[in-house]
């Protein structure tokens, strides 16, 4: 990896890492006795390890000019593997949390293993660790291909990827120590947030610099979706995390907003995180990998543009549907509800566009599990957005809010859409990236597909059932006009569904682990062509007959 | 607050309405502009035909 950097880049990397080490040291000193100090030490150790890595490769010969004849894919390869590792860890924690809900005693009386600390490790781990790394990795891949331009330099993609993962690690370890600013999906505290801003701006600039070098006159639509993801997430992240730390040596901060303004800012952020993190970027993935894998252009390019602007402009206004029946003014709620219902149109146009692209290639969908991952993703995307628009209607929300129906909706989107399209994109790109003919085992891809689908269906049905039962139990009155069921009654009714969900989660997790194994083995095994070539040549004494992969 | 509820509602019902209408119109015109047909089709097909998988060097 260091050998791929020019001498200039190696020097810049050293400067950045030294600055980071000094910052970490300052944090560690200022934050003694506070988790802030622990994070400072962590940052310092990571930065110093980085310094040693760069130094160890510092005198390697510079990469030759011929590197410019190929795309720069090492960061993409790294990002894909890291995304899968995050997936396994974060889904393991997700399933742990699921078992905790069924058997609350499983916390073992430790603070770090309590539900409230593990849950954000799951949500951040899957959304940012798994989803974010997959988005960054595939975006590097797609922007280069669709622009027919190599990344402008070798250092900035590494800065983005490694810096982003440092943020994820600081976030997850912080939760376990009890560091949180109590905003869902924006739990990390101020210092982690500032670091993410720096990384994210670098990401945005890198994307624009690559596009500026493009050979294609028109910017392919997948890039629009990726760019919207990057730009809007920057905006959301900065505004929602405006906060004042209580001191320079403490992890704790207070939000700049208060009361209902704070709630509205948070859900403006939260819903657009769904829109631009969990939807827009993954639609970018879909619009590149699905046509490519199916060997057919997108059904309607125009529709992809129209739904892009529809999604971009409608989603912005929908966040208040998370705050129905609260202190938020009624008209703001109605505004959110209206835009949420309108959102169904561009959402279904996108899902329909994807499915129509496959129309005529159904035989491929039947035979190719990778394409099937993508097809199922499009179907679940359609389902989830329909469900979301429905749940946003105020009277419906009065039933669904606070119940497991919301959790069911979340995971129909998260497992059925986000994870499925990601697996599809990853399985498609791994053989392309490592120059293999196929995955190590197409059978295992098939196994993964069915495990993932079964897991998703079990999870979602369990939560739909439990959510609606819960909602109905909470609003059933007896003749004397009091509630017919106590809260504990509803908990008892949930128990079997929680077990079912956790079992569904085991399926899904197992599939993911198999996926990671399959990817690893694909990387490890020698490319078919090379091994055949090797077999064709006389074996030199002492030399291994087969070249090890990488 | 100077910006009270009535003003906001008036603003969203007037400016907001026309802004979104105008925006939709611009998007539709752009998507269906006859001269754009070619580049769109080219772009949609180009991703399928990059078999050499190499960047352009100029
Ligand atoms: C093995 C697979 C998974 C399992 C077993 C699992 C389990 C869980 C559990 C038990 C919760 C807490 C629910 C509650 O508080 O009642 C949860 C929340 C959540 N999970 Fe997962 N999860 C999995 C995969 C994923 C994936 C892949 C994503 C995203 C891409 C995801 C995103 C979320 C989100 C956003 C929440 C918060 C939901 C809310 O606040 O309404 N999960 N998950
Ligand atoms: C047209 C599109 C969509 C609409 C209108 C929509 C609407 C909604 C509504 C009304 C809620 C419940 C709010 C509440 O009662 O608290 C919700 C929750 C949620 N939705 Fe969607 N949804 C859409 C698509 C999606 C997609 C594609 C995902 C992707 C994974 C997703 C992820 C989530 C998450 C994570 C939550 C839980 C937020 C929380 O309470 O922590 N949504 N959505």
XYZ file of C-alpha atoms and ligand atoms in Angstrom:
694
model
C 0.000 0.000 0.000
C 2.768 2.482 0.876
C 4.637 1.403 -2.254
C 1.732 2.756 -4.286
C 2.210 6.273 -2.919
C 4.606 8.734 -4.524
C 7.390 10.128 -2.344
C 5.473 13.359 -2.024
C 2.407 11.507 -0.857
C 4.441 9.507 1.639
C 5.706 12.765 3.115
C 2.238 14.264 3.286
C 0.966 11.090 4.930
C 3.681 11.413 7.564
C 2.760 15.026 8.255
C -0.921 14.155 8.621
C -0.183 11.209 10.890
C 2.177 13.225 13.070
C -0.407 15.979 13.417
C -2.949 13.347 14.355
C -0.592 11.817 16.911
C -0.008 15.220 18.515
C -3.753 15.882 18.606
C -4.278 12.493 20.226
C -1.613 13.252 22.800
C -3.199 16.615 23.614
C -6.592 14.938 23.977
C -5.123 12.269 26.225
C -3.553 14.875 28.507
C -6.540 17.207 28.594
C -8.990 14.398 29.114
C -7.396 12.457 31.946
C -10.006 10.535 33.876
C -12.571 11.042 31.123
C -13.426 8.821 28.136
C -12.149 11.770 26.087
C -8.648 10.942 27.314
C -9.066 7.280 26.409
C -10.043 8.298 22.911
C -7.051 10.614 22.753
C -4.775 7.710 23.608
C -6.508 5.554 21.013
C -6.045 8.185 18.320
C -2.400 8.592 19.263
C -1.678 4.861 19.144
C -3.402 4.516 15.767
C -1.515 7.498 14.370
C 1.833 6.214 15.620
C 1.138 2.800 14.115
C 0.424 4.642 10.880
C 3.706 6.537 11.113
C 5.596 3.264 11.476
C 3.775 1.748 8.545
C 4.675 4.671 6.313
C 8.290 4.696 7.473
C 8.667 0.966 6.877
C 7.688 1.453 3.255
C 9.213 4.879 2.846
C 12.242 3.825 0.812
C 10.394 1.473 -1.482
C 10.790 2.518 -5.117
C 8.228 5.023 -6.328
C 5.344 3.662 -8.388
C 6.054 3.972 -12.097
C 4.040 6.085 -14.492
C 2.394 2.972 -15.857
C 0.127 3.035 -12.811
C -1.805 5.766 -14.624
C -2.858 3.171 -17.206
C -5.163 1.461 -14.770
C -7.800 2.474 -12.272
C -6.696 2.821 -8.668
C -8.590 -0.004 -7.012
C -6.607 -0.904 -3.911
C -8.734 1.403 -1.704
C -11.890 -0.179 -3.111
C -10.571 -3.656 -2.324
C -9.701 -2.597 1.200
C -13.075 -0.914 1.693
C -15.017 -3.974 0.574
C -13.233 -6.319 2.942
C -13.561 -3.860 5.821
C -17.263 -3.384 5.089
C -17.807 -7.140 5.329
C -15.877 -7.330 8.598
C -18.008 -4.529 10.045
C -21.084 -6.349 8.776
C -20.234 -9.515 10.660
C -19.379 -7.672 13.884
C -22.336 -5.289 13.809
C -24.883 -7.949 12.866
C -23.499 -10.152 15.619
C -24.131 -7.308 18.039
C -27.572 -6.804 16.445
C -28.450 -10.392 17.127
C -27.066 -10.143 20.628
C -29.330 -7.146 21.196
C -32.217 -9.162 19.777
C -31.583 -11.967 22.288
C -31.288 -9.347 25.021
C -34.786 -8.160 24.267
C -36.052 -11.728 24.592
C -33.905 -12.525 27.655
C -32.993 -9.272 29.434
C -30.774 -11.088 31.929
C -28.117 -11.621 29.282
C -26.398 -8.344 30.189
C -24.185 -10.131 32.774
C -24.457 -7.060 35.028
C -21.773 -5.117 33.213
C -22.327 -1.513 32.140
C -20.771 -1.924 28.699
C -22.996 -4.872 27.834
C -26.274 -3.175 28.659
C -28.910 -2.785 25.973
C -28.516 0.986 25.777
C -24.813 0.747 24.965
C -24.879 -2.240 22.645
C -27.783 -1.017 20.556
C -25.937 1.991 19.084
C -22.925 -0.255 18.445
C -25.283 -2.265 16.269
C -26.932 0.673 14.507
C -23.732 2.631 13.882
C -21.862 -0.558 13.031
C -24.291 -1.613 10.328
C -25.137 1.813 8.947
C -21.745 3.508 9.095
C -19.334 0.592 9.379
C -20.936 -1.767 6.875
C -23.041 0.598 4.761
C -20.632 3.527 4.791
C -17.549 1.522 3.875
C -19.453 -0.247 1.119
C -20.652 3.096 -0.230
C -17.221 4.684 -0.169
C -15.573 1.629 -1.727
C -18.107 1.224 -4.516
C -18.243 4.962 -5.153
C -14.490 4.955 -5.850
C -15.050 2.078 -8.243
C -18.040 3.600 -10.001
C -16.772 7.145 -10.313
C -13.587 5.996 -11.989
C -15.356 3.697 -14.475
C -18.151 6.072 -15.364
C -15.722 8.992 -15.768
C -13.076 6.828 -17.417
C -10.606 8.664 -15.216
C -8.244 7.391 -12.556
C -8.476 8.835 -9.068
C -6.483 12.072 -9.095
C -3.983 10.899 -6.476
C -3.194 7.911 -4.273
C -3.268 9.529 -0.856
C -6.714 11.073 -0.543
C -8.708 7.845 -1.025
C -6.703 6.355 1.846
C -7.238 9.438 3.968
C -10.981 9.152 3.405
C -11.226 5.416 4.046
C -8.899 5.157 7.018
C -10.106 8.421 8.531
C -13.674 7.262 8.190
C -12.933 3.971 9.906
C -11.178 5.803 12.712
C -14.412 7.719 13.204
C -16.387 4.446 13.291
C -14.025 2.940 15.859
C -14.103 6.031 18.080
C -17.896 5.961 17.849
C -18.307 2.290 18.756
C -15.767 2.282 21.579
C -17.330 5.479 22.899
C -20.765 3.880 23.198
C -19.319 1.008 25.206
C -17.833 3.578 27.629
C -21.143 5.413 27.801
C -20.214 8.336 25.527
C -23.245 9.531 23.585
C -24.991 12.759 22.746
C -28.303 10.886 22.762
C -29.301 11.715 19.208
C -30.222 8.590 17.307
C -27.819 7.812 14.433
C -25.772 10.856 15.533
C -24.603 9.511 18.890
C -20.874 10.294 18.587
C -19.740 13.314 20.554
C -18.367 16.618 19.278
C -14.721 15.653 18.708
C -15.644 12.619 16.617
C -18.085 14.802 14.705
C -15.434 17.376 13.891
C -13.140 14.637 12.624
C -15.888 13.269 10.413
C -16.432 16.719 8.891
C -12.768 16.847 7.867
C -12.890 13.355 6.386
C -16.157 14.010 4.621
C -15.009 17.242 3.013
C -11.941 15.387 1.727
C -14.277 12.751 0.280
C -16.423 15.351 -1.458
C -13.394 17.132 -2.920
C -11.955 13.820 -4.115
C -15.193 12.983 -5.892
C -15.338 16.365 -7.604
C -11.697 16.163 -8.639
C -12.279 12.781 -10.246
C -15.362 14.011 -12.066
C -13.445 17.046 -13.259
C -10.998 14.679 -14.990
C -13.740 12.722 -16.704
C -13.637 11.748 -20.342
C -17.374 11.208 -20.687
C -19.207 14.476 -21.366
C -22.352 13.474 -19.474
C -22.081 12.487 -15.817
C -23.697 9.062 -15.440
C -26.695 9.127 -13.120
C -25.180 6.797 -10.495
C -22.724 9.584 -9.722
C -25.550 12.003 -9.052
C -26.896 9.701 -6.380
C -23.486 9.176 -4.801
C -22.822 12.896 -4.867
C -26.171 13.710 -3.275
C -25.298 11.199 -0.570
C -21.973 12.894 0.121
C -23.170 16.483 -0.079
C -26.371 16.132 1.893
C -24.836 13.951 4.598
C -22.231 16.692 5.110
C -24.971 19.274 5.493
C -27.065 17.164 7.847
C -24.139 16.113 9.944
C -22.858 19.638 10.485
C -26.192 21.207 11.394
C -27.464 18.417 13.631
C -24.215 18.200 15.554
C -23.835 21.881 16.382
C -23.015 21.624 20.061
C -20.938 23.205 22.785
C -18.590 20.915 24.738
C -18.590 21.525 28.477
C -14.792 21.834 28.365
C -11.901 21.077 26.026
C -11.067 18.080 28.145
C -14.450 16.409 28.226
C -16.422 14.206 25.907
C -19.702 15.750 27.007
C -21.388 18.493 25.014
C -24.761 20.171 24.827
C -26.724 20.732 21.666
C -27.116 24.258 20.378
C -30.834 23.636 20.031
C -33.328 22.871 22.712
C -36.778 21.404 23.141
C -38.875 20.862 20.077
C -36.362 22.649 17.839
C -33.782 20.101 18.880
C -36.207 17.278 18.171
C -37.051 18.666 14.758
C -33.391 19.184 13.869
C -32.630 15.640 14.955
C -35.395 14.114 12.835
C -34.699 16.338 9.898
C -31.256 14.766 10.190
C -32.570 11.305 11.023
C -34.948 10.990 8.157
C -32.525 12.420 5.672
C -29.955 9.979 6.943
C -32.450 7.333 5.811
C -32.846 9.182 2.543
C -29.299 10.055 1.697
C -27.291 7.471 3.597
C -29.556 4.433 3.319
C -31.226 5.271 0.018
C -29.493 7.701 -2.312
C -26.026 6.182 -2.167
C -27.401 2.666 -2.519
C -29.499 3.751 -5.491
C -26.209 4.897 -7.003
C -24.937 1.381 -6.451
C -28.076 -0.049 -8.029
C -27.889 2.154 -11.107
C -24.364 0.989 -11.854
C -24.157 -2.626 -10.766
C -27.583 -3.827 -11.801
C -27.386 -2.815 -15.492
C -23.809 -3.983 -15.580
C -24.565 -7.394 -14.139
C -27.702 -7.868 -16.212
C -25.915 -6.677 -19.349
C -28.772 -4.304 -20.124
C -28.905 -0.522 -19.902
C -31.188 1.020 -17.322
C -34.796 0.758 -18.527
C -35.466 4.485 -18.552
C -32.602 6.855 -18.089
C -35.001 9.794 -18.008
C -36.976 8.295 -15.179
C -33.785 7.809 -13.202
C -33.170 11.556 -13.499
C -36.703 12.558 -12.637
C -36.833 10.291 -9.605
C -33.444 11.601 -8.538
C -34.778 15.123 -8.203
C -38.028 13.876 -6.717
C -36.207 11.953 -4.011
C -33.768 14.771 -3.362
C -36.389 17.458 -2.939
C -39.224 15.556 -1.278
C -37.161 13.776 1.358
C -35.899 17.086 2.720
C -39.352 17.883 4.060
C -40.464 14.522 5.357
C -38.592 14.339 8.672
C -41.430 15.631 10.822
C -43.367 12.373 10.346
C -41.122 11.038 13.135
C -42.717 13.562 15.479
C -46.432 13.043 14.931
C -48.542 13.847 18.007
C -45.736 15.694 19.746
C -45.210 19.329 20.737
C -44.295 20.020 17.121
C -46.869 22.353 15.498
C -49.613 20.463 13.721
C -48.912 22.057 10.361
C -45.281 20.940 10.419
C -46.502 17.406 11.024
C -48.950 17.722 8.138
C -46.194 19.033 5.911
C -44.030 16.018 6.690
C -46.937 13.666 6.169
C -47.819 15.177 2.779
C -44.273 15.032 1.492
C -43.905 11.472 2.746
C -46.918 10.387 0.743
C -45.657 12.199 -2.348
C -42.334 10.426 -1.885
C -43.952 7.210 -2.902
C -43.947 8.375 -6.516
C -40.206 8.828 -7.113
C -39.520 5.824 -4.889
C -41.709 3.517 -6.913
C -40.426 4.968 -10.142
C -36.937 3.958 -9.019
C -37.989 0.484 -7.926
C -40.013 0.016 -11.113
C -37.154 1.242 -13.246
C -34.882 -1.343 -11.645
C -37.329 -4.201 -12.138
C -38.101 -3.191 -15.716
C -34.368 -3.253 -16.386
C -34.452 -6.930 -15.482
C -37.497 -7.557 -17.626
C -36.187 -9.756 -20.413
C -33.330 -11.057 -18.301
C -35.376 -13.160 -15.900
C -33.478 -16.260 -16.897
C -30.320 -14.554 -15.670
C -32.057 -13.645 -12.417
C -33.007 -17.277 -11.980
C -29.503 -18.594 -12.582
C -27.406 -15.861 -11.038
C -27.706 -15.373 -7.281
C -25.791 -12.097 -7.529
C -28.394 -10.572 -9.794
C -31.077 -12.088 -7.598
C -29.670 -10.206 -4.612
C -30.163 -7.013 -6.593
C -33.646 -7.922 -7.726
C -34.785 -8.747 -4.203
C -33.286 -5.446 -3.072
C -35.392 -3.548 -5.590
C -38.507 -5.399 -4.452
C -37.841 -4.633 -0.799
C -37.086 -1.049 -1.701
C -40.549 -0.821 -3.213
C -42.128 -2.527 -0.204
C -40.362 -0.419 2.388
C -41.121 2.892 0.745
C -44.775 1.940 0.372
C -44.875 0.975 4.022
C -43.070 4.177 5.007
C -45.459 6.418 3.144
C -48.319 4.567 4.779
C -46.850 4.830 8.286
C -46.310 8.540 7.788
C -50.068 9.124 7.649
C -50.879 10.468 11.081
C -53.665 8.087 12.139
C -51.630 5.094 10.949
C -48.651 6.392 12.840
C -50.726 6.560 16.005
C -50.817 2.780 15.810
C -47.303 2.098 14.579
C -45.261 4.621 16.541
C -43.358 3.235 19.579
C -44.077 -0.308 18.418
C -42.052 -3.004 16.704
C -43.792 -2.156 13.466
C -41.244 0.650 13.121
C -38.435 -1.833 13.770
C -39.963 -4.142 11.150
C -40.075 -1.289 8.646
C -36.477 -0.380 9.445
C -35.224 -3.886 8.813
C -37.305 -4.444 5.700
C -35.313 -1.500 4.405
C -32.040 -2.345 6.101
C -31.883 -6.088 5.445
C -34.076 -6.332 2.357
C -32.862 -3.248 0.554
C -29.574 -1.881 1.912
C -27.836 -5.141 2.773
C -29.128 -7.056 -0.283
C -28.048 -4.441 -2.811
C -24.697 -4.194 -1.061
C -24.115 -7.938 -1.163
C -25.098 -7.939 -4.831
C -22.703 -5.113 -5.634
C -19.889 -6.674 -3.623
C -20.284 -10.117 -5.179
C -20.319 -8.493 -8.591
C -17.203 -6.429 -8.031
C -14.979 -8.892 -6.146
C -14.200 -11.064 -9.195
C -13.802 -7.941 -11.344
C -11.443 -6.336 -8.865
C -9.269 -9.332 -8.145
C -9.374 -10.478 -11.781
C -11.054 -13.784 -11.091
C -13.552 -15.466 -13.352
C -16.095 -16.059 -10.610
C -16.363 -16.055 -6.859
C -14.491 -18.835 -5.071
C -17.766 -20.663 -4.624
C -20.901 -19.653 -6.532
C -22.731 -22.275 -4.455
C -21.943 -20.394 -1.269
C -23.300 -17.212 -2.860
C -26.478 -19.180 -3.455
C -26.491 -20.345 0.174
C -25.940 -16.792 1.354
C -28.812 -15.570 -0.776
C -31.310 -18.003 0.708
C -30.100 -17.468 4.266
C -30.385 -13.707 3.819
C -33.816 -13.913 2.289
C -35.097 -16.322 4.948
C -33.600 -14.187 7.706
C -35.179 -11.031 6.359
C -38.606 -12.561 5.926
C -38.580 -14.095 9.411
C -37.371 -10.853 10.965
C -39.866 -8.633 9.193
C -42.895 -10.850 9.718
C -42.074 -11.305 13.398
C -41.888 -7.554 13.868
C -45.018 -6.807 11.875
C -46.949 -9.233 14.023
C -45.534 -8.108 17.315
C -45.799 -4.443 16.371
C -49.438 -4.579 15.474
C -50.342 -6.715 18.484
C -48.438 -4.296 20.692
C -50.141 -1.279 19.145
C -53.591 -2.801 19.490
C -53.028 -3.938 23.071
C -51.999 -0.439 24.050
C -55.224 1.046 22.731
C -57.779 -1.535 23.825
C -60.145 -0.319 26.507
C -62.525 -2.314 28.680
C -66.098 -1.430 29.606
C -65.061 0.797 32.469
C -62.966 2.879 30.063
C -59.542 1.911 31.336
C -56.825 0.081 29.453
C -57.545 -3.614 29.048
C -53.860 -4.640 29.138
C -50.959 -3.556 31.271
C -47.635 -2.796 29.614
C -46.236 -6.014 31.029
C -49.057 -7.960 29.365
C -47.876 -6.609 26.021
C -44.293 -7.552 26.842
C -45.315 -11.119 27.537
C -47.135 -11.197 24.212
C -43.962 -10.011 22.446
C -41.734 -12.747 23.812
C -42.247 -15.394 21.101
C -41.798 -12.817 18.352
C -38.565 -11.601 19.869
C -37.254 -15.142 19.813
C -38.358 -15.542 16.205
C -36.644 -12.283 15.240
C -33.435 -13.335 16.925
C -33.515 -16.646 15.035
C -34.078 -14.788 11.767
C -31.092 -12.667 12.732
C -28.945 -15.780 13.159
C -29.803 -16.786 9.574
C -28.928 -13.380 8.267
C -25.699 -13.208 10.252
C -24.700 -16.680 9.121
C -25.200 -15.672 5.497
C -23.028 -12.614 5.995
C -20.259 -14.650 7.609
C -20.358 -17.089 4.701
C -20.119 -14.119 2.364
C -17.001 -12.860 4.115
C -15.445 -16.336 3.946
C -16.267 -16.647 0.250
C -14.768 -13.242 -0.510
C -11.679 -14.088 1.483
C -11.226 -17.381 -0.341
C -11.728 -15.660 -3.702
C -8.899 -13.320 -2.836
C -6.703 -16.123 -1.557
C -7.057 -18.463 -4.503
C -4.953 -17.775 -7.548
C -6.665 -16.372 -10.614
C -7.765 -19.135 -12.941
C -5.804 -17.860 -15.921
C -2.595 -17.474 -13.962
C -2.798 -20.908 -12.413
C -3.398 -22.498 -15.784
C -0.468 -20.579 -17.162
C 1.646 -21.714 -14.266
C 0.676 -25.301 -14.930
C 1.744 -24.864 -18.521
C 5.255 -23.878 -17.608
C 8.014 -26.127 -16.350
C 8.243 -26.022 -12.602
C 11.563 -24.574 -11.476
C 13.256 -26.440 -8.730
C 12.500 -24.870 -5.379
C 9.845 -22.519 -6.722
C 6.241 -23.118 -5.742
C 4.185 -24.444 -8.620
C 1.305 -22.125 -7.790
C 1.618 -18.457 -7.180
C -0.099 -17.501 -3.901
C -2.946 -15.053 -4.424
C -2.033 -11.861 -2.560
C -40.241 35.619 17.276
C -40.685 37.955 14.367
C -41.167 35.014 12.033
C -44.503 33.841 13.293
C -46.638 30.960 12.216
C -48.860 32.938 9.828
C -45.921 34.357 7.950
C -44.355 30.915 7.571
C -47.568 29.392 6.329
C -48.064 32.252 3.880
C -44.503 31.831 2.668
C -44.740 28.098 2.173
C -48.100 28.340 0.451
C -46.910 30.999 -1.980
C -43.196 30.844 -2.574
C -42.921 27.195 -1.584
C -45.644 26.177 -3.974
C -44.233 27.998 -6.962
C -40.697 27.020 -6.176
C -41.595 23.338 -6.227
C -43.733 23.727 -9.345
C -40.908 25.537 -11.125
C -38.437 22.937 -10.002
C -40.565 20.066 -11.293
C -40.947 21.855 -14.573
C -37.214 22.403 -14.959
C -36.516 18.748 -14.216
C -39.141 17.523 -16.664
C -37.977 19.851 -19.414
C -34.388 18.779 -18.877
C -35.262 15.090 -18.896
C -37.381 15.322 -22.033
C -35.374 17.937 -23.957
C -34.930 16.314 -27.394
C -31.256 17.232 -27.673
C -30.569 15.404 -24.429
C -31.825 12.124 -25.725
C -28.548 11.148 -27.374
C -26.212 11.848 -24.442
C -28.590 10.026 -22.094
C -28.699 6.960 -24.289
C -24.976 7.055 -24.724
C -24.433 7.318 -20.993
C -26.838 4.480 -20.244
C -25.031 2.208 -22.698
C -21.481 3.374 -22.093
C -21.197 1.652 -18.726
C -21.852 -1.685 -20.407
C -19.060 -1.294 -22.915
C -15.922 -0.529 -21.000
C -14.387 -3.917 -21.580
C -10.789 -2.749 -21.574
C -11.458 -1.407 -18.036
C -8.775 1.244 -18.331
C -8.857 4.955 -17.631
C -8.490 7.446 -20.379
C -5.051 9.071 -20.491
C -4.696 12.480 -22.015
C -28.386 -9.898 11.682
C -29.093 -8.936 11.352
C -29.731 -7.921 12.289
C -30.311 -8.117 13.513
C -30.518 -9.416 14.272
C -30.736 -6.823 13.985
C -31.352 -6.593 15.217
C -31.738 -5.358 15.703
C -32.345 -5.117 16.982
C -32.664 -6.185 18.003
C -32.587 -3.787 17.088
C -33.215 -3.063 18.284
C -34.689 -2.992 18.128
C -35.361 -2.357 19.304
O -34.771 -1.479 19.947
O -36.490 -2.753 19.607
C -32.136 -3.175 15.872
C -32.244 -1.838 15.583
C -31.823 -1.272 14.391
N -31.153 -1.911 13.351
Fe -30.801 -3.895 13.186
N -30.422 -5.889 13.039
C -29.792 -6.523 11.990
C -29.295 -5.924 10.840
C -29.367 -4.582 10.548
C -28.842 -3.958 9.360
C -28.092 -4.682 8.244
C -29.138 -2.627 9.463
C -28.840 -1.481 8.509
C -28.298 -1.509 7.356
C -29.832 -2.424 10.710
C -30.291 -1.202 11.170
C -30.921 -0.985 12.364
C -31.463 0.304 12.771
C -31.434 1.581 11.947
C -32.036 0.122 14.044
C -32.768 1.170 14.891
C -34.252 1.053 14.629
C -35.126 2.069 15.317
O -34.637 2.869 16.110
O -36.339 2.079 15.057
N -29.950 -3.624 11.345
N -31.615 -4.154 15.040
C -40.855 6.751 0.889
C -39.972 6.362 1.725
C -40.118 6.250 3.212
C -40.990 6.871 4.057
C -42.066 7.889 3.727
C -40.683 6.401 5.395
C -41.397 6.767 6.525
C -41.103 6.358 7.806
C -41.933 6.550 8.967
C -43.308 7.215 8.959
C -41.283 6.034 10.035
C -41.790 5.946 11.457
C -41.536 7.158 12.249
C -42.031 6.986 13.666
O -43.191 6.605 13.874
O -41.239 7.245 14.573
C -40.020 5.553 9.558
C -39.037 5.031 10.335
C -37.810 4.603 9.840
N -37.496 4.350 8.519
Fe -38.644 4.822 6.944
N -39.649 5.507 5.344
C -39.265 5.382 4.026
C -38.277 4.580 3.540
C -37.290 4.006 4.306
C -36.166 3.284 3.790
C -35.895 2.946 2.308
C -35.396 2.965 4.846
C -34.078 2.219 4.698
C -33.507 1.463 5.415
C -36.032 3.505 6.045
C -35.529 3.474 7.330
C -36.194 3.916 8.454
C -35.618 3.930 9.769
C -34.183 3.538 10.128
C -36.630 4.343 10.654
C -36.574 4.367 12.169
C -36.225 5.675 12.713
C -36.180 5.576 14.209
O -37.203 5.752 14.867
O -35.098 5.284 14.732
N -37.188 4.105 5.671
N -39.943 5.726 8.198
